[in-house]
CSV table of C-alpha atoms and ligand atoms in Angstrom, one decimal:
chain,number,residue,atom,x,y,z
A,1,UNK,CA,0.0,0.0,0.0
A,2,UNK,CA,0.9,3.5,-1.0
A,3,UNK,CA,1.5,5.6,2.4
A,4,UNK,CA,-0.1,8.4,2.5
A,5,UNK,CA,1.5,10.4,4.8
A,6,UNK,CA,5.1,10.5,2.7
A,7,UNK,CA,5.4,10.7,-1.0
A,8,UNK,CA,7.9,7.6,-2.5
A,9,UNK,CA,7.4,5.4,0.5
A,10,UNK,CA,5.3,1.8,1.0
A,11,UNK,CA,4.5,0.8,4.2
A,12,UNK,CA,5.5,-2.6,5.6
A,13,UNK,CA,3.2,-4.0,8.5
A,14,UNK,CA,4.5,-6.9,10.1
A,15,UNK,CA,2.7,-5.6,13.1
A,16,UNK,CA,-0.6,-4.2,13.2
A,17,UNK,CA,-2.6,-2.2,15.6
A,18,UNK,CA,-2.7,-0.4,18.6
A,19,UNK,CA,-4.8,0.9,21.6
A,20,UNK,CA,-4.0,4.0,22.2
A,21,UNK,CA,-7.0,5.1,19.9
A,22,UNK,CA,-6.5,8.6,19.3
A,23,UNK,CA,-9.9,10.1,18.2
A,24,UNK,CA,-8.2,10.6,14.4
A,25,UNK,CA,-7.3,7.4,13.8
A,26,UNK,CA,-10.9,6.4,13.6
A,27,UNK,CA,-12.0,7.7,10.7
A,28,UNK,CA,-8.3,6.8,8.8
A,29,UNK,CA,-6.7,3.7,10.0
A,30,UNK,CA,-8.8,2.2,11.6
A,31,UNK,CA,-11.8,2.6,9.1
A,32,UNK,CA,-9.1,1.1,6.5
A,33,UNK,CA,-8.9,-1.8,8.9
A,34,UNK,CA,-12.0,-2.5,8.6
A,35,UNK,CA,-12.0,-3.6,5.3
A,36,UNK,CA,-9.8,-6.8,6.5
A,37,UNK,CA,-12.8,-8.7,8.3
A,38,UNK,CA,-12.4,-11.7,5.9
A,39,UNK,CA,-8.4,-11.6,5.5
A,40,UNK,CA,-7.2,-11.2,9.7
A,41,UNK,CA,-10.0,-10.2,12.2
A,42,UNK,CA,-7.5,-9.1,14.8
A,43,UNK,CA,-6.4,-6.4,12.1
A,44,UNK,CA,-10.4,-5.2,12.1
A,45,UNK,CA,-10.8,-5.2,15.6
A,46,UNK,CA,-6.8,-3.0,15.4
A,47,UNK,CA,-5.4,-4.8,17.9
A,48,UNK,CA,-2.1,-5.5,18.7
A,49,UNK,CA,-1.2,-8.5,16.6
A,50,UNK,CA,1.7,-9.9,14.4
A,51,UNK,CA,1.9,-10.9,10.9
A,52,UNK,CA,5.1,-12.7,10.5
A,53,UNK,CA,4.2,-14.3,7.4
A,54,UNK,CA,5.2,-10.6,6.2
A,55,UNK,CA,8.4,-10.7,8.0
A,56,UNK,CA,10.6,-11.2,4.5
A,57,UNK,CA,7.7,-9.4,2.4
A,58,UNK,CA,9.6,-5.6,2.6
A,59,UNK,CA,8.5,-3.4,-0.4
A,60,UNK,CA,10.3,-2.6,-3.3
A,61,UNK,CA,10.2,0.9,-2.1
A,62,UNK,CA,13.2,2.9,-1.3
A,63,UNK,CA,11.7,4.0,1.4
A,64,UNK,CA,10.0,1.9,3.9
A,65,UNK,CA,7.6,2.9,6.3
A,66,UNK,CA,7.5,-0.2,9.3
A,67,UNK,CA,4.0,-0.8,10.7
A,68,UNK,CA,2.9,2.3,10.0
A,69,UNK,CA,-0.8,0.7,10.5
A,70,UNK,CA,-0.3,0.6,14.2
A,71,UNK,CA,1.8,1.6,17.0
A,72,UNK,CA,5.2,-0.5,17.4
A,73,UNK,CA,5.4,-0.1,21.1
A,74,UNK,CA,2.8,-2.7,21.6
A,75,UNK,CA,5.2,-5.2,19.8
A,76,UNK,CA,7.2,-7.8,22.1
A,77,UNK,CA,10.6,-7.2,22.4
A,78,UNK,CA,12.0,-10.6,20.8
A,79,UNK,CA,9.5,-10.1,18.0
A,80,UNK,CA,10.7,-5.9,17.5
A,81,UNK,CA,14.3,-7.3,17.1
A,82,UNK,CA,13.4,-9.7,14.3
A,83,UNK,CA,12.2,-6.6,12.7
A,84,UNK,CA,15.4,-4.7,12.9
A,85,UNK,CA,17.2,-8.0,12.2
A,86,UNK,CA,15.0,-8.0,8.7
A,87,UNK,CA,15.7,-4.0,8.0
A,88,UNK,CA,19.6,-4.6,8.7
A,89,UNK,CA,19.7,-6.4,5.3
A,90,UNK,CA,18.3,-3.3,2.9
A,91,UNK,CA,21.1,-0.9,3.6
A,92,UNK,CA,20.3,1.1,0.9
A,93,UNK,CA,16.3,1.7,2.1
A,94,UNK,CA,15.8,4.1,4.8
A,95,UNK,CA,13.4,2.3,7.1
A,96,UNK,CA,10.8,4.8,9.4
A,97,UNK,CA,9.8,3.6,13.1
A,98,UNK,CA,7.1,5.4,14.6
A,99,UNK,CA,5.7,5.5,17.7
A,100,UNK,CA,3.9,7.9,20.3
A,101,UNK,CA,5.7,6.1,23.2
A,102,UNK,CA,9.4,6.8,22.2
A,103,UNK,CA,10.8,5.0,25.4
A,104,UNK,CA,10.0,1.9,24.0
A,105,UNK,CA,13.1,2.5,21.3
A,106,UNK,CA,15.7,2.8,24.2
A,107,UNK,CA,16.8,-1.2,24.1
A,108,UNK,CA,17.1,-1.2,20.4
A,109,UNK,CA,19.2,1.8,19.6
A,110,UNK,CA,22.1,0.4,19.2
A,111,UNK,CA,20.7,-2.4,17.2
A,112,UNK,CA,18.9,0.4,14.9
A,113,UNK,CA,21.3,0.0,11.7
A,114,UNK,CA,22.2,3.8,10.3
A,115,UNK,CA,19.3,3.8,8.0
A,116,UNK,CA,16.7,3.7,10.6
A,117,UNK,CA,15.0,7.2,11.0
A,118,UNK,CA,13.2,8.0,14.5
A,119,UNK,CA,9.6,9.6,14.2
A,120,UNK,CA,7.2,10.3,16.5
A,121,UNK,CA,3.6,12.4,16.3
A,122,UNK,CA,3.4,15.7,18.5
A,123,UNK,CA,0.5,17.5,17.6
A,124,UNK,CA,0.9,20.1,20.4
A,125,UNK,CA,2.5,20.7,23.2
A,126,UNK,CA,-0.5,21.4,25.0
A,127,UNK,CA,-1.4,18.4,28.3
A,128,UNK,CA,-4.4,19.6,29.1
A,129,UNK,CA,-7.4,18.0,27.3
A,130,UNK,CA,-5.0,15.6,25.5
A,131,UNK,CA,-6.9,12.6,27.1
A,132,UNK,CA,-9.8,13.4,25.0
A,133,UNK,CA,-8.0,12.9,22.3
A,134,UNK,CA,-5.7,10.3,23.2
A,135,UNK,CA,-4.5,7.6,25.2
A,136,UNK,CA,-1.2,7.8,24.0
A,137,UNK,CA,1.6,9.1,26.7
A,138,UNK,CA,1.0,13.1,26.9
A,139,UNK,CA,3.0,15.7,24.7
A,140,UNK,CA,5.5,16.8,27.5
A,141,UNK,CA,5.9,13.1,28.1
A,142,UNK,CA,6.1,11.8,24.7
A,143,UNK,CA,8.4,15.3,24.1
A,144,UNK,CA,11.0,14.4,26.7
A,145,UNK,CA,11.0,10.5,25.4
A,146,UNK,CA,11.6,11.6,22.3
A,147,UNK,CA,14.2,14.3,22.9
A,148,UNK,CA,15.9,12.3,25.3
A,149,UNK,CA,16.7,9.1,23.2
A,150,UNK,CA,20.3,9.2,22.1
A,151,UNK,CA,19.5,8.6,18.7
A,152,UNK,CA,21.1,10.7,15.8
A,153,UNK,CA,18.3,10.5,12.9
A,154,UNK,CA,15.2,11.8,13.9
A,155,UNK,CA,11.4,13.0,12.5
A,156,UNK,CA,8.7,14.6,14.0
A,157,UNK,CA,5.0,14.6,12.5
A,158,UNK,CA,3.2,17.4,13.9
A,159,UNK,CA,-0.4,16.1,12.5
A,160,UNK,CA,-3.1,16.4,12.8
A,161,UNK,CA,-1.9,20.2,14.2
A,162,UNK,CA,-3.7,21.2,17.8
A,163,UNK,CA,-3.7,24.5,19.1
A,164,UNK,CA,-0.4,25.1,20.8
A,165,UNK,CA,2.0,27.6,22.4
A,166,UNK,CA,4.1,29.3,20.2
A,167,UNK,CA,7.2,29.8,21.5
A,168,UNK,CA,6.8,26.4,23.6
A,169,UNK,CA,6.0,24.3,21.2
A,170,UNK,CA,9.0,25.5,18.4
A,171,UNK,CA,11.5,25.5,21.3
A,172,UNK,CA,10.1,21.4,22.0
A,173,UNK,CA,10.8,20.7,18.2
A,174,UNK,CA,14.4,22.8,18.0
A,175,UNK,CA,15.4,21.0,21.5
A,176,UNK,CA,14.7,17.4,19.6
A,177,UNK,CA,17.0,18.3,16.6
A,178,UNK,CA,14.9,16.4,13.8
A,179,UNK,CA,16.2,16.4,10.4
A,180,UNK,CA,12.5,17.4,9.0
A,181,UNK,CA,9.3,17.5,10.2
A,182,UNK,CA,5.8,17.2,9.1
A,183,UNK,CA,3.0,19.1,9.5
A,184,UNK,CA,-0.6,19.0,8.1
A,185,UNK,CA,-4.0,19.9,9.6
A,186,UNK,CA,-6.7,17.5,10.4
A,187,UNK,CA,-7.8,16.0,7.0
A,188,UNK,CA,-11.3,14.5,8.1
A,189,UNK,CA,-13.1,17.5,9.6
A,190,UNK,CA,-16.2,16.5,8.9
A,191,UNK,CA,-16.3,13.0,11.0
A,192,UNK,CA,-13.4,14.7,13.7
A,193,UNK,CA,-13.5,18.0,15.2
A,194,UNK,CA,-10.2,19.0,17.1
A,195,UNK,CA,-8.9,22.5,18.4
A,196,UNK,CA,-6.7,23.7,16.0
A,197,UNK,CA,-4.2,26.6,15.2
A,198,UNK,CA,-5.2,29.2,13.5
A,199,UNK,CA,-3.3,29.2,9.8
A,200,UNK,CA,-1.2,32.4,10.7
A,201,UNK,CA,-0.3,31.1,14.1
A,202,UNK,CA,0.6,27.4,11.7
A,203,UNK,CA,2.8,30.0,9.2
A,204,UNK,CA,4.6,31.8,12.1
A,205,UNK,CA,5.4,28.5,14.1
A,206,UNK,CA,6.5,27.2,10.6
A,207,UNK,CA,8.7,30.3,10.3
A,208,UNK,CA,10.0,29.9,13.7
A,209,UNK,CA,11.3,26.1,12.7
A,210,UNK,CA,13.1,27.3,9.3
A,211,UNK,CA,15.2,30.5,11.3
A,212,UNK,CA,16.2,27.1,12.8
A,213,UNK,CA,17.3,25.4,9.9
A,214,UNK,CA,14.6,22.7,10.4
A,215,UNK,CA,13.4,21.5,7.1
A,216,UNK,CA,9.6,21.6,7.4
A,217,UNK,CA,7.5,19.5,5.4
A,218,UNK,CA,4.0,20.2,4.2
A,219,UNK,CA,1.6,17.9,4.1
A,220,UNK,CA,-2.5,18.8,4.5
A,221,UNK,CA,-1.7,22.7,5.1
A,222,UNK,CA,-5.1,24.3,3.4
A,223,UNK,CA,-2.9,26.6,1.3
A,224,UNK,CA,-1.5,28.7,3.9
A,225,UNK,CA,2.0,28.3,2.3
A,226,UNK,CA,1.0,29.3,-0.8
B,301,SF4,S1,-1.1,6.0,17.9
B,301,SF4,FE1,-1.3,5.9,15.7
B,301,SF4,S2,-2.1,3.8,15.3
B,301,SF4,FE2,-2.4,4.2,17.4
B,301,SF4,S3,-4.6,5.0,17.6
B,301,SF4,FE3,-3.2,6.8,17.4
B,301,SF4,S4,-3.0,7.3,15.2
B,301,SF4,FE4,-3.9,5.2,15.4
């Protein structure tokens, strides 16, 4: 399947699903799931599961995004490794890991071969409210995971954008040191209403990250950028 949240990239799933069941998810992901009641019902129902009849199935892509239907962090250990031990033979792909509970990285960094990029989702830096939205660790949680792995190749996703402090939130996504990041408003309005940024505040925050030399990526942006 096409990802798509990066041009160029497939995503691999080896591992599917996930509970932390942010509100967004259920319109995108997990609606897409649905469509696999006859092929794996664990994969309609999103839960954590394997598929390691996939495990030697990586796309043709150069770049691979790895269980990018899911969260990885509800992976066992043993079965995570055999993952890595799978990506370590494509030096030539650059392989994404995401997850919203960047912790979970910290025993396989140094198994992570050099083509292995970091990501993980912060769509504010605000706490408050977040549980409505998520029951993924909070921003300043998932903020300090991520900034304190000791990891050199790094993402962040900053979508679907929720209102935020300015001068907060760049100073979280400077402090991290990512080599790009992504940002996009919420593409399903209609079925999921979040609090969002208003598009100046979005272009100034943007603004904020290039001064920094932080390549900033576009991806649902309603035409602020022109
Ligand atoms: S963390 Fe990702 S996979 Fe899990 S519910 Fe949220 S958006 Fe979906």
């Amino acid at each position: 399947m096409k990802s798509r949240m990066y041009a160029d990239v497939k995503t691999w799933n080896p591992f599917n699903g996930c509970l932390f069941d942010c509100v967004y998810c259920r319109p995108s992901f997990q609606a897409q799931a649905k469509r696999q009641a006859r092929n794996c019902m664990e994969c309609y129902h999103y839960v954590p599961h394997s598929h390691p009849e996939r495990l030697d199935d990586i796309p043709s892509a150069e770049t691979v995004f790895v269980c990018g239907n899911g969260d990885i962090s509800f992976c066992i250990e043993e079965y995570t490794e055999s993952i890595i031990q799978r990506v370590g033979r494509y030096p030539k792909k650059t392989f994404y890991f995401q997850s919203k509970r960047p912790d979970y990285f910290k025993p396989f960094l140094s198994q992570f071969p050099s083509n292995v990029i970091l990501v993980t989702t912060l769509e504010t830096n605000w706490d408050q409210g977040y549980r409505i939205i998520s029951k993924a660790p909070i921003p300043s949680k998932r903020y300090e995971q991520f900034r304190s792995l000791d990891y050199p190749r790094k993402v962040v996703t900053i979508e679907p954008v929720m209102d935020f402090d300015l001068d907060i939130f760049a100073g979280w996504i400077v402090d991290i040191k990512p080599e790009h990041v992504w940002i996009g408003f919420n593409s399903k309005p209609n079925q999921v209403q979040i609090p969002e940024p208003s598009k100046s505040k979005v272009l100034e925050f943007i603004e904020l990250l290039k001064a920094q030399d932080i390549e900033v990526r576009g991806k649902d942006l309603r035409d602020i950028t022109g």
